[in-house]
Structures are given as structure tokens and as C-alpha cells.
XYZ file of C-alpha atoms in Angstrom:
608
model
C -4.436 10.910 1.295
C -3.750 9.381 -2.231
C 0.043 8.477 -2.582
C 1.346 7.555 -6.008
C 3.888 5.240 -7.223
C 4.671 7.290 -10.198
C 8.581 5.924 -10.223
C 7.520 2.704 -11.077
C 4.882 3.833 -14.050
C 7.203 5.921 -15.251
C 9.974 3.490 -15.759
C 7.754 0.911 -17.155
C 6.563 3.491 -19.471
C 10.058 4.085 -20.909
C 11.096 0.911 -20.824
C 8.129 0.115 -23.450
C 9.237 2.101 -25.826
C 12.805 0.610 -26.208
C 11.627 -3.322 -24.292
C 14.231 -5.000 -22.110
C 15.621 -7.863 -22.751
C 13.662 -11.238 -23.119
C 10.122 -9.179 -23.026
C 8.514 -9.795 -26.088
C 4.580 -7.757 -25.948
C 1.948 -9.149 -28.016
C 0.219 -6.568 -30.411
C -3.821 -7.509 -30.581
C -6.829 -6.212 -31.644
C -9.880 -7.512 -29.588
C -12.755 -6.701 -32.233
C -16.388 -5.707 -31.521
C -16.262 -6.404 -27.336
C -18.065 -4.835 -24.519
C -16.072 -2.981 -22.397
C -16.285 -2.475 -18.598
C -13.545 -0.330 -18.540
C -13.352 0.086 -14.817
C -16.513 2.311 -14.103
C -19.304 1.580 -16.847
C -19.464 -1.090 -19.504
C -18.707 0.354 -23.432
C -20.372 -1.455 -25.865
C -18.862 -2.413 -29.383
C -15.476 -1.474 -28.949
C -12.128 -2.383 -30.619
C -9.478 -2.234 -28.545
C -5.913 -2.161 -29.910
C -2.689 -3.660 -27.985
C 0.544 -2.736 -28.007
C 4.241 -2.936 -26.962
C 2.577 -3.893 -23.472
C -0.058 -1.023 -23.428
C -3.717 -0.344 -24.125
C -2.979 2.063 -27.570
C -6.566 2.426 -28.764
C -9.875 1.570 -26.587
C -11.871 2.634 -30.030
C -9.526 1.983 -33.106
C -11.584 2.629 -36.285
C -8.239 1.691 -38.749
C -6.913 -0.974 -40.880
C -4.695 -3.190 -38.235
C -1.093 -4.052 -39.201
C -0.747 -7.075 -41.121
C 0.589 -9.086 -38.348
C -1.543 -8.211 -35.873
C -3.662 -11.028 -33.936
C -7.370 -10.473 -34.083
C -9.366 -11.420 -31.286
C -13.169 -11.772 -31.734
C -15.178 -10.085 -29.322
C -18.421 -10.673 -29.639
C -20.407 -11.957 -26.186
C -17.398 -11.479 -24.179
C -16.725 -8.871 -21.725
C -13.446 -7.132 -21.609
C -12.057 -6.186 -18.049
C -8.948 -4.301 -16.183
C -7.221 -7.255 -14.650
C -8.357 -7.957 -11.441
C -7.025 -6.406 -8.375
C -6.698 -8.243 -4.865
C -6.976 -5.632 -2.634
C -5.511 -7.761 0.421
C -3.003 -10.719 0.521
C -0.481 -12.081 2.382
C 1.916 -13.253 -0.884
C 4.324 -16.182 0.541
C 3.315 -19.413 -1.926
C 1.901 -20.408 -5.184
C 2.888 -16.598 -6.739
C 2.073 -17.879 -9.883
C -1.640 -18.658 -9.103
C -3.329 -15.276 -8.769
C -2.700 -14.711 -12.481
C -4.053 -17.924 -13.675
C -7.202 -16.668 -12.222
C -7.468 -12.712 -13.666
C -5.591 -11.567 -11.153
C -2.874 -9.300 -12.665
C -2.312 -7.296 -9.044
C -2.146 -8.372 -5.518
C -1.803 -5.867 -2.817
C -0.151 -7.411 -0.008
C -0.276 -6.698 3.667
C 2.413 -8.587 5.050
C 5.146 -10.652 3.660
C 8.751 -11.366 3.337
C 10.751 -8.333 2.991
C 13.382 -10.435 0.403
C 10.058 -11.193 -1.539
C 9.206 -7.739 -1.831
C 12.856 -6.641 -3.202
C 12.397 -9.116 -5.777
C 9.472 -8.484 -7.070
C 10.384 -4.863 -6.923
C 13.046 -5.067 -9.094
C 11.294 -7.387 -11.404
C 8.380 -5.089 -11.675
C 11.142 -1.564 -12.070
C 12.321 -3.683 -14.988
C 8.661 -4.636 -16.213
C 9.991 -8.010 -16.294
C 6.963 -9.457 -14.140
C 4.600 -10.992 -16.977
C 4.232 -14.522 -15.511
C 2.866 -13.368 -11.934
C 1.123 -10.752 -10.692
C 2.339 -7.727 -9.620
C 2.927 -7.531 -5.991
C 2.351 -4.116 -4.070
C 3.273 -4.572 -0.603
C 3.684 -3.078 2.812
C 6.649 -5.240 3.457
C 7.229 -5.993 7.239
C 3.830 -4.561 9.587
C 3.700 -2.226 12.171
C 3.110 -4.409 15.343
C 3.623 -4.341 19.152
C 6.081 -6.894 20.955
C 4.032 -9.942 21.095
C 1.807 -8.652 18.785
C -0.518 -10.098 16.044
C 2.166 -10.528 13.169
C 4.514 -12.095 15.343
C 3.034 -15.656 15.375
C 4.326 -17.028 11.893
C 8.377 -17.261 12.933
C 9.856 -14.566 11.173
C 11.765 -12.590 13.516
C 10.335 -8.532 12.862
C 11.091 -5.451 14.181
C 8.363 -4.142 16.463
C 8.171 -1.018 18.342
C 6.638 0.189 21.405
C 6.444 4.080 21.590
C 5.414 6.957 19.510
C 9.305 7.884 19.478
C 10.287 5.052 17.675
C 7.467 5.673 14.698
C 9.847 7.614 12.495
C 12.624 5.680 12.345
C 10.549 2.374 11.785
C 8.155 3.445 8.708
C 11.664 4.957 7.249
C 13.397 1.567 7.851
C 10.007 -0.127 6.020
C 10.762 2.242 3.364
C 14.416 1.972 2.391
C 13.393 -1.965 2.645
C 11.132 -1.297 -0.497
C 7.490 -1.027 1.392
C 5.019 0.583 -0.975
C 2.812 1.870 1.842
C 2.487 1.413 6.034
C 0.343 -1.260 7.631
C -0.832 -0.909 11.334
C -2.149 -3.345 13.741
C -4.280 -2.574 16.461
C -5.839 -5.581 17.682
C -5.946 -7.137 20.986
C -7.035 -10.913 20.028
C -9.360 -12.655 21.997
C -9.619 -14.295 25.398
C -8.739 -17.171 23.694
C -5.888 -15.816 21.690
C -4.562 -12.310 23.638
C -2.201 -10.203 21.612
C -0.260 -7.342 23.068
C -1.400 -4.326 20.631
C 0.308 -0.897 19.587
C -1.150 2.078 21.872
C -2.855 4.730 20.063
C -0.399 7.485 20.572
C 2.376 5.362 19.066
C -0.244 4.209 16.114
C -0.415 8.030 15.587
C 2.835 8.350 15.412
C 3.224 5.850 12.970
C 0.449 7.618 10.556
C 2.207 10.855 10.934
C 5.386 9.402 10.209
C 4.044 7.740 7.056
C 2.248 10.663 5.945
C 5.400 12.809 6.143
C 7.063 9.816 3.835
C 3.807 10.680 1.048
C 2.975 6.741 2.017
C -0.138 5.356 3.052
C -1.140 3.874 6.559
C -4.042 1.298 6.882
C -4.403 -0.277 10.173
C -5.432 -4.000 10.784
C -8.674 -4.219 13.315
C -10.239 -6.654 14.872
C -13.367 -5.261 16.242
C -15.834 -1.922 16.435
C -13.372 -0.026 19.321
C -10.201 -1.017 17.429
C -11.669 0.396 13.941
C -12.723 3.503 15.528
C -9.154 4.238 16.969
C -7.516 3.320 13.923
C -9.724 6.505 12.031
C -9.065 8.785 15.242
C -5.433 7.832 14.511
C -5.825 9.281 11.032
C -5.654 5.705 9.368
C -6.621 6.195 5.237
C -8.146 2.995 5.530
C -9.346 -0.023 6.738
C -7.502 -3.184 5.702
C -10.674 -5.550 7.543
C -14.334 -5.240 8.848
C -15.105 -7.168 11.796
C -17.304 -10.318 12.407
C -20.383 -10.070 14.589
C -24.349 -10.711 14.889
C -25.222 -7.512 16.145
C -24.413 -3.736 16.078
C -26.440 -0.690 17.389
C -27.682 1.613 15.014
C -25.860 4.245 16.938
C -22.502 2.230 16.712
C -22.580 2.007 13.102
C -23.898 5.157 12.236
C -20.709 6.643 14.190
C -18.579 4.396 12.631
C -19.503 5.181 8.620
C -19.676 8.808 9.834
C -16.352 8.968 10.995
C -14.723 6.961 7.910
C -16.953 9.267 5.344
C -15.670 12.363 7.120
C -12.367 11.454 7.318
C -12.221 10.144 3.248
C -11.034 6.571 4.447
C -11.319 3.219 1.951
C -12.223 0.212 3.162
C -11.075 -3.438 2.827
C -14.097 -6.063 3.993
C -11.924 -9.513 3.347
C -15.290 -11.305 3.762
C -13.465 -14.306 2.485
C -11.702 -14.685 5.383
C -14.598 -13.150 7.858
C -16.731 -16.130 6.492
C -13.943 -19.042 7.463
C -13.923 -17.081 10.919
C -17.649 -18.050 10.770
C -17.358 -21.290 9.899
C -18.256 -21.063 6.278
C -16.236 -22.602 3.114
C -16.159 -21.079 -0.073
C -18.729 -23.901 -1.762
C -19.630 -21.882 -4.914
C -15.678 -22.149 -5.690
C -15.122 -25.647 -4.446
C -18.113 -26.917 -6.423
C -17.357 -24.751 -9.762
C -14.874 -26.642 -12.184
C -13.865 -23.275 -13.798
C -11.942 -22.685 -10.452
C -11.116 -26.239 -9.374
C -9.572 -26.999 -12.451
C -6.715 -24.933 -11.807
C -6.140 -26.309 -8.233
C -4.378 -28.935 -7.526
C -5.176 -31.329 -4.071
C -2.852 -28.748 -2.391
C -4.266 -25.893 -3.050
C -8.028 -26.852 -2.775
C -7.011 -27.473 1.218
C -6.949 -24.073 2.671
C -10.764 -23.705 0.565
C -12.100 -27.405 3.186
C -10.428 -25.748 5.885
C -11.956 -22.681 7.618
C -11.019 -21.264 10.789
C -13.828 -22.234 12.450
C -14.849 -25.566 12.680
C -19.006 -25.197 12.828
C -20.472 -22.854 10.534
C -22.473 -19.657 12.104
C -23.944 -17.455 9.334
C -25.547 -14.541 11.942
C -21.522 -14.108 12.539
C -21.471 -12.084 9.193
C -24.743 -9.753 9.947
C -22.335 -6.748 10.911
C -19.917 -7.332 7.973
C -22.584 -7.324 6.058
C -24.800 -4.573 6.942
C -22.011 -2.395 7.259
C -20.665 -2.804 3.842
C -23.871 -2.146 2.888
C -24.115 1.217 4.675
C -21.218 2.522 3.999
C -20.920 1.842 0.398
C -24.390 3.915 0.917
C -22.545 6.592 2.493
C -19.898 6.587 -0.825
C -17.468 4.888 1.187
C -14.792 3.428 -1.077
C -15.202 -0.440 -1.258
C -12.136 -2.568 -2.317
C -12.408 -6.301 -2.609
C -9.515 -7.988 -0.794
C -9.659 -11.633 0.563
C -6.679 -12.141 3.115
C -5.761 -15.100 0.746
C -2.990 -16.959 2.542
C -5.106 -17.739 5.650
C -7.325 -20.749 5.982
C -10.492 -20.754 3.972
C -9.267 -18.701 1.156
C -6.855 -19.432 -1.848
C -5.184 -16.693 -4.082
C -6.589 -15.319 -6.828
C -9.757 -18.193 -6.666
C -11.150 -15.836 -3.579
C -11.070 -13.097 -5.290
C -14.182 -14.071 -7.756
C -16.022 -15.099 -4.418
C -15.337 -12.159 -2.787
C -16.607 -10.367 -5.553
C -19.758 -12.462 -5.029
C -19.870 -11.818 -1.463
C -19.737 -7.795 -2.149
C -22.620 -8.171 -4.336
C -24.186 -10.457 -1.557
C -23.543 -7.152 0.978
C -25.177 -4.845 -1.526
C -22.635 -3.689 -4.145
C -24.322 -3.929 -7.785
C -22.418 -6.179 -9.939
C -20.705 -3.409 -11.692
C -19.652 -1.614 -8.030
C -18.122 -5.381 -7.341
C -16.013 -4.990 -10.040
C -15.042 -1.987 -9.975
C -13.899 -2.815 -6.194
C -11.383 -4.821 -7.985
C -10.070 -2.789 -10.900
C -10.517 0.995 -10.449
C -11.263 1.657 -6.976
C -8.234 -0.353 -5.520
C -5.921 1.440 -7.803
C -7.150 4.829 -7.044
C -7.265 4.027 -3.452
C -3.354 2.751 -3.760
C -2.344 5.316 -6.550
C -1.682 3.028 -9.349
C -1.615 5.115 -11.584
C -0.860 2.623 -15.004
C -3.816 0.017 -14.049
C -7.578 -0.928 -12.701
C -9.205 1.311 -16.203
C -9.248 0.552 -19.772
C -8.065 3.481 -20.977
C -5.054 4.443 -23.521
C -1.876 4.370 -21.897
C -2.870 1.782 -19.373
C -1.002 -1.315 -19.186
C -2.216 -4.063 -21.000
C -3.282 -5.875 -17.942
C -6.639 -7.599 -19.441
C -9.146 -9.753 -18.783
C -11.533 -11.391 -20.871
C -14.760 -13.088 -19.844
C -17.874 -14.143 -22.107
C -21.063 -12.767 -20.918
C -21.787 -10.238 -18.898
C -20.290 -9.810 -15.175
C -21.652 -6.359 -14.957
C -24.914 -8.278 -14.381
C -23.975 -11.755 -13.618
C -20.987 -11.234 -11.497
C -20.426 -15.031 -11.484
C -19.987 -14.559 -15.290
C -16.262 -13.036 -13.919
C -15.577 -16.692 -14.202
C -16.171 -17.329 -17.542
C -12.513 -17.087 -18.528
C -11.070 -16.919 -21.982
C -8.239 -15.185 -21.802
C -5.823 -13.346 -19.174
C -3.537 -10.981 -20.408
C -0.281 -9.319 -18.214
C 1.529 -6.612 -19.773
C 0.263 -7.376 -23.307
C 1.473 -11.129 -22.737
C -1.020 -14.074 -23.037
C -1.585 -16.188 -19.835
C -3.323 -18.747 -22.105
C -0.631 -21.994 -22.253
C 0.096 -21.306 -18.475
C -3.407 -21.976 -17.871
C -3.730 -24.810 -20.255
C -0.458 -26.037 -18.743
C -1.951 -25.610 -15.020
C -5.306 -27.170 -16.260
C -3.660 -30.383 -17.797
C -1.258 -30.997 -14.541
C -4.218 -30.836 -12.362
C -5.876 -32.721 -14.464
C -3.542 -35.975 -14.567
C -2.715 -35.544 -10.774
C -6.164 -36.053 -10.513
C -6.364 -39.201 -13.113
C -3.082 -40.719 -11.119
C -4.167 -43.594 -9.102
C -1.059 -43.477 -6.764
C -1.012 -46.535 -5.345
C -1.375 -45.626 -1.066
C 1.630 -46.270 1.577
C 1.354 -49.671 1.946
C 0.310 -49.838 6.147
C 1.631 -52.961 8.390
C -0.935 -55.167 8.905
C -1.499 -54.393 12.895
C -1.005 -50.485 11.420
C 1.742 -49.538 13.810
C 3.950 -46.901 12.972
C 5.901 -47.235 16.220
C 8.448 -49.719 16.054
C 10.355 -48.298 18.949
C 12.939 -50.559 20.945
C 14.815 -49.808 24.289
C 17.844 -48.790 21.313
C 15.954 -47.011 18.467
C 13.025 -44.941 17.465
C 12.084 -46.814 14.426
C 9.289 -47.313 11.815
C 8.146 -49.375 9.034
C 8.520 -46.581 6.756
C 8.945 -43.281 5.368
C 11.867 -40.710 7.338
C 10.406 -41.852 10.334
C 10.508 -40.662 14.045
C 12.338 -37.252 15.321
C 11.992 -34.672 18.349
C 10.027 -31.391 17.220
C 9.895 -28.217 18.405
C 9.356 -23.854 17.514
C 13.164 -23.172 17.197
C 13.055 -23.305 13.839
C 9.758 -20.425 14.177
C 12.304 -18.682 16.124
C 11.079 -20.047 19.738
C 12.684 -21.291 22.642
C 11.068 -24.065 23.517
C 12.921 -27.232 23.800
C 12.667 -31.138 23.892
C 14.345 -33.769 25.544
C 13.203 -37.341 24.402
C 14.246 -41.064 25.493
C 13.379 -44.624 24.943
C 11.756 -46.448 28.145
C 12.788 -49.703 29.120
C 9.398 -50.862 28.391
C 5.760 -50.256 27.161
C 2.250 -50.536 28.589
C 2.180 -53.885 29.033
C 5.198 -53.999 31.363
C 7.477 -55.876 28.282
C 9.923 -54.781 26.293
C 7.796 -55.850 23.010
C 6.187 -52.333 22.880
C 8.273 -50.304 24.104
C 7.328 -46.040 24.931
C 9.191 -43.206 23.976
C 9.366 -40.572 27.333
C 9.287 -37.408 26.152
C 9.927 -34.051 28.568
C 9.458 -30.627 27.045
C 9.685 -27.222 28.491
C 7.020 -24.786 26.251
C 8.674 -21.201 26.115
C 7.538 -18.110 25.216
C 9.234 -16.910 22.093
C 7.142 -17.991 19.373
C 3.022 -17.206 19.493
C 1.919 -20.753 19.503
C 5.104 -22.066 21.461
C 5.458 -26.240 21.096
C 7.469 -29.080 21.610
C 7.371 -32.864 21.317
C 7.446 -35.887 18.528
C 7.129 -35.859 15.094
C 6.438 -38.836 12.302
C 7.735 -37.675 9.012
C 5.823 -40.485 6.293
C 7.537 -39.374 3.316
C 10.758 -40.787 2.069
C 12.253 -37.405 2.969
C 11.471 -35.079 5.971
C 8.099 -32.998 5.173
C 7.542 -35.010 1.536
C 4.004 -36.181 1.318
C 2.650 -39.792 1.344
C -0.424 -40.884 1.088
C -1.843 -42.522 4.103
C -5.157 -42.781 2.419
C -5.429 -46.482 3.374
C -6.162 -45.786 7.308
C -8.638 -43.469 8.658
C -8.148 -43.659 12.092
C -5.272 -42.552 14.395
C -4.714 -44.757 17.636
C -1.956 -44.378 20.416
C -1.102 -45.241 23.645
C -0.271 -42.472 26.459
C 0.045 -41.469 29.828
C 1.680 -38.152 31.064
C 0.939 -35.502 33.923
C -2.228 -35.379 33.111
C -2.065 -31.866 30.952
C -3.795 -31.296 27.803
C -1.851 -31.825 24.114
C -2.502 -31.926 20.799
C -1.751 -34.268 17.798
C -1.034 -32.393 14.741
C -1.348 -33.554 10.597
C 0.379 -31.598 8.552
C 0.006 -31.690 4.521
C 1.176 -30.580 1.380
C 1.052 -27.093 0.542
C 0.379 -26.336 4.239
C 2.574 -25.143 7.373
C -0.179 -24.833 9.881
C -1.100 -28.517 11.052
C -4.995 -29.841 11.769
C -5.032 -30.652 15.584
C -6.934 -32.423 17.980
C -6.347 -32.025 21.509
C -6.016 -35.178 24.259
C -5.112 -35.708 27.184
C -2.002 -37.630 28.629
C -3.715 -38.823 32.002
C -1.619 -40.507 34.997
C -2.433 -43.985 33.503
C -2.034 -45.838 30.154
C -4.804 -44.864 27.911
C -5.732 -45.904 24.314
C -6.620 -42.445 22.196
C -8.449 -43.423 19.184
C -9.131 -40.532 16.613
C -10.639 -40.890 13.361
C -9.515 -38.758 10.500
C -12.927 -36.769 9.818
C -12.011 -35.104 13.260
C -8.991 -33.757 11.753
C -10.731 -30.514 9.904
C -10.322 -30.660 5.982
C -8.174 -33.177 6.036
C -6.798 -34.859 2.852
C -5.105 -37.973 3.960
C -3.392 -38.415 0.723
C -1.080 -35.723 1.001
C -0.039 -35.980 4.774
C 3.626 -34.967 5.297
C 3.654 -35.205 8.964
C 2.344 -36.839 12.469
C 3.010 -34.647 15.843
C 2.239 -35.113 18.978
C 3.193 -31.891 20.905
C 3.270 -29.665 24.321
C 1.830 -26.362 24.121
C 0.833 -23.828 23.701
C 0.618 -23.255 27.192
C 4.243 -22.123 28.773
C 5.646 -24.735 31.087
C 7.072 -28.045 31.561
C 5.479 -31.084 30.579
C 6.411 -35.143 30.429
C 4.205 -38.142 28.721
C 5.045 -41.404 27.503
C 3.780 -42.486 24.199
C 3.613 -45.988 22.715
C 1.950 -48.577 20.273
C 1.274 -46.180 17.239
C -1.131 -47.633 14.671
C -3.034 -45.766 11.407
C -5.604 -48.336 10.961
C -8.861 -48.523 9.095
C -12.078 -49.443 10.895
């Protein structure tokens, strides 16, 4: 079920003819290129640019006098790249950088998505990518979606269906996303019945919108296509699968005409398994700054397990067999992925599950925008927008050669001096030798007193907990008389929290802010160890690092037991850290509900 989003093409399309305001096309000639023009490659081609559109993919004339020639020869002209699956909340202007021209997203903010709408009705969107997004997602009370602190609505009931996918709509939602996942024993989540995810398809369906449904495992994917899902927004990790199993399963999603989203990018940091062939490849690291190169050291799971990707993998495989629509999407957002970098690894990773080099691509140009009804992009084709790509060699049978970029192209406009300009930043970040937050020379960080909670420098010491997520946890925190050693020369902070539900990982406790300003990076790179002193009810916490670029903190867990203990933690525990960017210290309660009390005292960074 193939909705379009002809509005938007349309307007664009007039809107070329007589430009708005302040957008200023490029007209180009790229001379003598091969073309992969979204399906098969076309060799020795001249393709002529103009007002923002593709005008000619074979033009035999004499160009105007000012047009800019662009030799083609050895290069490899391609749609701009499609991300099939995103979640679109930072660094908007990345994806682009990287050939990236349109990002599908699957859940973001809903004032985001009015933004960008308006920007793209006015085709006023050249220096990011487009953004084509299901807005707010369809999700049960305490359901997956609810964790990140934005209040949503949920709903409950197949009644309620209607009215929420027309709320998504007048919101500016450009098709319906489902969840129907029940976590793990680990991590529960409450999950959306089938009748009611039903309901929701129907009630998108009568909208002429699309409905793909989040899954987490086989059951959950096979309920989302008896629900009458058009696709598949994830596969599902795991080392084995019956024959019988997956045959079902590629049956069911050929016979029903479903797509499907892998996001092996973030299936393989669920295994354990960075991206190395982008962090060790200079043509993508030189457009990330420390920041950004994070989320790529830190995958969900801390020890790599390859055999966790056999079922991804061999069902990719199979149903691509089967004719199964294939779109490349890497959940870029979550740990182990960054935007518009994954994208070229996911294309890898396809290839890796089967898909020639030329079905890899087209995953990311033509079959996404069929699949999503963009009508105006993923071909090469007159009329198209001028959404370009420009490689040398030949990705169609090197699909690392997708990397090899020249030039990037959005709406006819040249990406070229952002990337220079993103290139050269990165570039003297890295040549800065910022001198490191000079440490006291016994390390501690704690200078508390009976009268103050103080510290030697940055913003320094304050009680932390979820209400600003939206949770309803809260802290209560004072100064003991005295420390560990019975003095007052070291003395403890008491701290008693009460861990609410609310928010999905519920906490509450102390924070160390090292910047000059609350949540401004330092660089703590001269210690590499964490020590403390603690005692407490004897319940498990965790301390948390948080750094730049980065809202989700690296913890460790400890434990507060009955009697003064010395916790000593070295940095290389803390996963991917990059202690040159920290912009906070926590030691918290949670995430289990209930009250907790600990004393804490004689905090030192040290090396050793």
C-alpha cells in the first residue's frame, strides 16, 4: 500500500520555476559520467542541472555559456542517498555531509517535524537533509518509546486508533509507526495488543498513510504482518532460526507485499560489534568530530558476539531471494551508529547479507523512495530533484567505493565548502592540544564540609534526578557531621532518594558538573581512575559519565554496603569512554523503584 506525498513534489515543483527567496540553484553539466541512476549503471552520460532539477540525464547540446562543467570521467554519479531509518534529534546537518540528501525518521520531536515541514513545502531545505518522519509513535503506556522523557500520547485500545493516527496527522506525520515489542527480561516493556495494532493500520490506511511496526523478535514480526503492517521498520538479532520459522516468515511478508528495514547497524552494536571499517577509514572520520565518533566506540553491548547476527543475516538473504523489498536504514541516533556515516556501512553490511553491490544501493536511492512514495527522488531521471551524489570509481562493484566522495549535491546546491568547512574544524580540534583540567594533587573532587558541597573546580556538586525526563523520582541530600574516618576533615554527603516510576530508567542521586558551566565539557584526561568512598543499605547503584554530544551516560554499577568501602574504577571500564570531553560525574539510585540512602565521601580522579 504505496502512499504518496505528491503535495510536497508538487509545490517544490512550482516553486522551481519562479525560486523563493534566498534559493539560488546551481545550473551544471556533469560531462562523460557513469550513471547508476537508481536501478542499473548508464555509461557515458551528460547530465544537465537546473533551477534545482535533473533537466537532461543525456544532453547532446551546446551548454549555456555560464554553465559549470563538471568532468566525469571515473566517477560514478548517484541519487542521493536515502536513510531508510533514523531517529533525527542532533547534528541535522551531518547526514548531508555524508551523501545523505534524505532521512526517513521513525521517531522524533513533533516541533522538529513542523519545521522541517515547512522548510521542505518552501524547498528551502538545501543545507540538511530532508526529513520524512512519522512524528510521535504508536506505543502502549509504558511502552518502548516512552523511555527518552518526552511526555507522548499513548493509547491502549483499538477504539482509540482513529483518533490517534488523525492527531499524528494534523501534527504533520508523513506516515504511522507501530511498536509491538515486549523488551526483555532484563528490560520489560508493556506493548500495544494486536487488536488495537490493527486498529491502528486500519486507521492509517483509511488516512492513504503508511503503517510500519517496530519488532523485536520472530512472534512480534509475525503479528505485526497479520496486523496488515506494509513493513518492517527492524529484523531481529539471533543465532538460530528453524527453517520452518523463516520460511513462514518471508512467506507471509512476500504474500502480503511488505518492505523491509534490517538496521543491521544497530543489530550489530546489540551484538557487541563497532562499526571498525568507519572508525578506521579517514574519508568518514574526517568529518567527525571527538563527539560524534562516540556513539561509533560505544555499542550496546559491551562483548562482541558475531553468531548474534546469523538470523539477520540469513534472513535478509532469503527474503531479498523471495523479491522482498530491502531498504537500508541504520537506527542512527542509538549507540553504535552515527548519521549519515552508518549509512555507507550499512550498505556494506547488505552486501555482507547477500545484496549485490548494485541491490545495496539501490536499497538506498530507489527502493526507499518507492517504498515511501517519494515521488521527486531515489532515480536519476528528468524531473527529479537534483539531489546528487558523486563518487569516483565504481560502487556498483566496490560498494566501499560509495565513499569515495567528490561532491554532494541538494536541490542543485553544492555541499562542497560545508564539507571543506566540517573537514578543516575537525581537523584543528584535532591539532588543539587543550591543555587538561588541571587535577589537585591528592585528586579529590570532594571538598565537602559540614556547611558546603564544594570542589576545586568546574560548576561543581548538585542533587540529580528524572524530573527533568518527566519522572517522579526525587532526592533529598545533606552534609554529615563527619567522614569515614570519624573527623570532620572529610566530611560525607548523605544522600536519600525515593526511585519512582514515571520515567523508563527512573534515577536519583549526585551529580559533579566539571565544566565551568552545568553540562560544558572538560577534559579530565589527566586521571584515569575514579575512586570514592561509600556505605549505604547495601543496594546496588551506578556511577554514571556523561560526555559531549551524548545524553545517555556510561555506567558502572557498585554497591553501597553497610560499611565504609573504597570503590576504585578505572576509566577503560567505562565503555567508549573519551575522558576529554566528560561533562558530568553521577552517582545515582535506580532504576529499581524504591527508597534508598548512602553516604558518599573522599572523591578523587587520580592516575595510577
Amino acid at each position: 500500500m504505496n502512499k504518496t506525498f505528491l503535495s510536497l513534489a508538487i509545490a517544490c515543483s512550482l516553486n522551481a520555476v519562479g525560486l523563493t527567496p534566498g534559493f539560488a540553484a546551481d545550473s551544471f553539466l556533469i560531462r562523460q559520467v557513469r550513471v547508476f541512476d537508481g536501478e542499473k549503471i548508464l555509461k557515458d552520460k551528460n547530465v544537465l542541472i537546473a533551477d534545482g532539477k535533473i533537466s537532461d540525464l543525456d544532453f547532446k547540446g551546446t551548454p549555456a555559456a555560464d554553465t559549470h562543467i563538471i568532468e566525469g570521467q571515473g566517477r560514478t554519479l548517484l541519487p542521493g542517498l536515502i536513510d531508510a531509518h533514523v531517529h533525527a534529534f542532533q547534528d541535522l546537518d551531518l547526514p548531508l555531509l555524508f551523501g545523505v540528501t534524505t532521512q526517513i525518521d521513525m521517531f522524533t520531536n513533533v516541533n522538529l517535524v513542523a519545521s522541517m515541514n515547512e522548510k521542505m513545502r518552501k524547498c528551502e531545505n538545501r543545507d540538511q537533509a530532508d526529513l520524512i518522519s512519522a512524528g510521535t509513535l504508536a506505543t502502549a503506556p509504558g511502552g518502548h518509546g516512552t523511555e527518552y522523557g518526552m511526555p507522548i500520547p499513548t493509547l491502549s485500545k483499538p477504539e482509540e486508533a482513529q483518533a490517534w493516527v488523525d492527531a499524528r496527522i494534523a501534527e504533520g506525520s508523513h506516515f504511522i509507526k507501530i511498536v509491538l515489542e515486549h523488551g526483555s527480561e532484563q528490560h520489560p516493556f508493556n506493548s500495544l495488543d494486536l487488536a488495537t495494532a490493527k486498529a491502528l493500520v486500519k486507521a492509517a490506511h483509511l488516512r492513504n498513510k503508511l503503517a510500519v511496526v517496530h519488532i523485536g523478535n520472530l512472534k512480534e514480526a509475525q503479528d505485526a504482518l497479520d496486523a496488515g503492517a506494509d513493513a518492517l521498520v527492524h529484523l531481529f538479532a539471533g543465532k538460530q532460526i528453524s527453517d520452518q520459522d523463516m520460511r513462514a516468515l518471508v512467506k507471509t511478508a512476500s504474500d502480503k507485499h511488505v518492505f523491509i528495514i534490517p538496521t543491521f547497524s544497530v543489530l550489530e552494536s546489540m551484538a557487541g560489534i563497532k562499526e571498525e571499517d568507519v572508525l578506521n577509514d579517514t574519508r568518514m572520520t574526517a568529518l567527525l568530530n571527538k563527539a560524534q565518533l562516540q556513539p561509533l566506540n560505544s555499542p550496546y553491548r559491551a562483548k562482541a558476539d558475531a553468531d548474534m547476527l546469523k538470523v539477520p543475516n540469513m534472513m535478509t538473504a532469503a527474503m531479498h531471494a523471495a523479491g522482498i523489498p530491502i531498504l537500508a536504514g541504520t537506527d542512527a541516533g542509538n549507540a553504535g551508529t552515527q548519521y549519515g556515516a552508518s549509512l555507507h556501512h550499512e550498505l556494506t553490511s547488505l552486501v555482507r547479507a547477500g545484496l549485490s553491490p548494485a541491490a545495496a544501493l539501490a536499497s538506498a536511492t530507489s527502493v526507499p523512495a518507492h517504498a515511501f512514495g517519494l515521488k521527486d527522488r531515489g532515480r536519476i531521471a528528468k524531473g527529479y530533484k537534483a539531489d546528487l551524489l558523486l563518487v569516483s570509481g565504481e560502487p556498483d562493484q566496490d560498494i566501499s567505493a560509495s565513499r569515495n566522495i567528490v561532491e554532494v549535491w541538494k536541490d542543485g546546491g553544492r555541499v562542497t565548502q560545508q564539507r571543506e568547512q566540517k573537514i578543516q574544524e575537525v581537523a584543528r580540534l584535532n591539532a588543539q592540544k587543550k591543555l587538561a583540567t588541571q587535577l589537585p594533587a591528592d585528586g579529590r573532587i570532594s571538598l565537602f564540609t559540614k556547611d558546603k558541597l564544594a570542589s576545586p573546580f568546574g560548576f561543581g556538586w548538585a542533587p540529580s534526578n528524572d524530573a527533568l525526563m518527566g519522572g517522579k523520582s526525587t532526592i533529598d541530600i545533606k552534609l554529615a557531621e563527619a567522614g569515614p574516618d570519624g573527623s570532620s576533615g572529610v566530611a560525607a554527603v548523605d544522600v536519600v532518594a525515593t526511585v519512582r516510576p514515571g520515567f523508563a530508567y527512573p534515577w536519583a542521586g549526585l551529580a559533579f558538573f566539571p565544566g565551568k558551566q552545568a553540562m560544558e565539557a572538560a577534559d579530565l584526561s589527566a586521571a584515569n581512575t575514579l575512586k570514592f568512598k561509600v556505605k549505604g543499605d547495601g543496594r546496588q547503584y551506578s556511577v554514571g559519565i556523561s560526555i559531549q554530544g551524548s545524553y545517555i551516560p556510561i555506567s558502572v554499577r557498585f554497591t553501597a554496603s553497610e560499611e565504609w568501602k573504597e570503590i576504585s574504577i578505572p576509566f577503560s571500564q567505562f565503555k567508549g569512554l573519551d575522558p576529554s570531553i566528560i561533562t558530568l560525574l553521577a552517582f545515582n539510585a535506580g532504576p529499581q523503584p524504591g527508597e534508598y540512602r548512602f553516604q558518599i565521601a573522599d572523591i578523587r580522579l587520580l592516575k595510577e
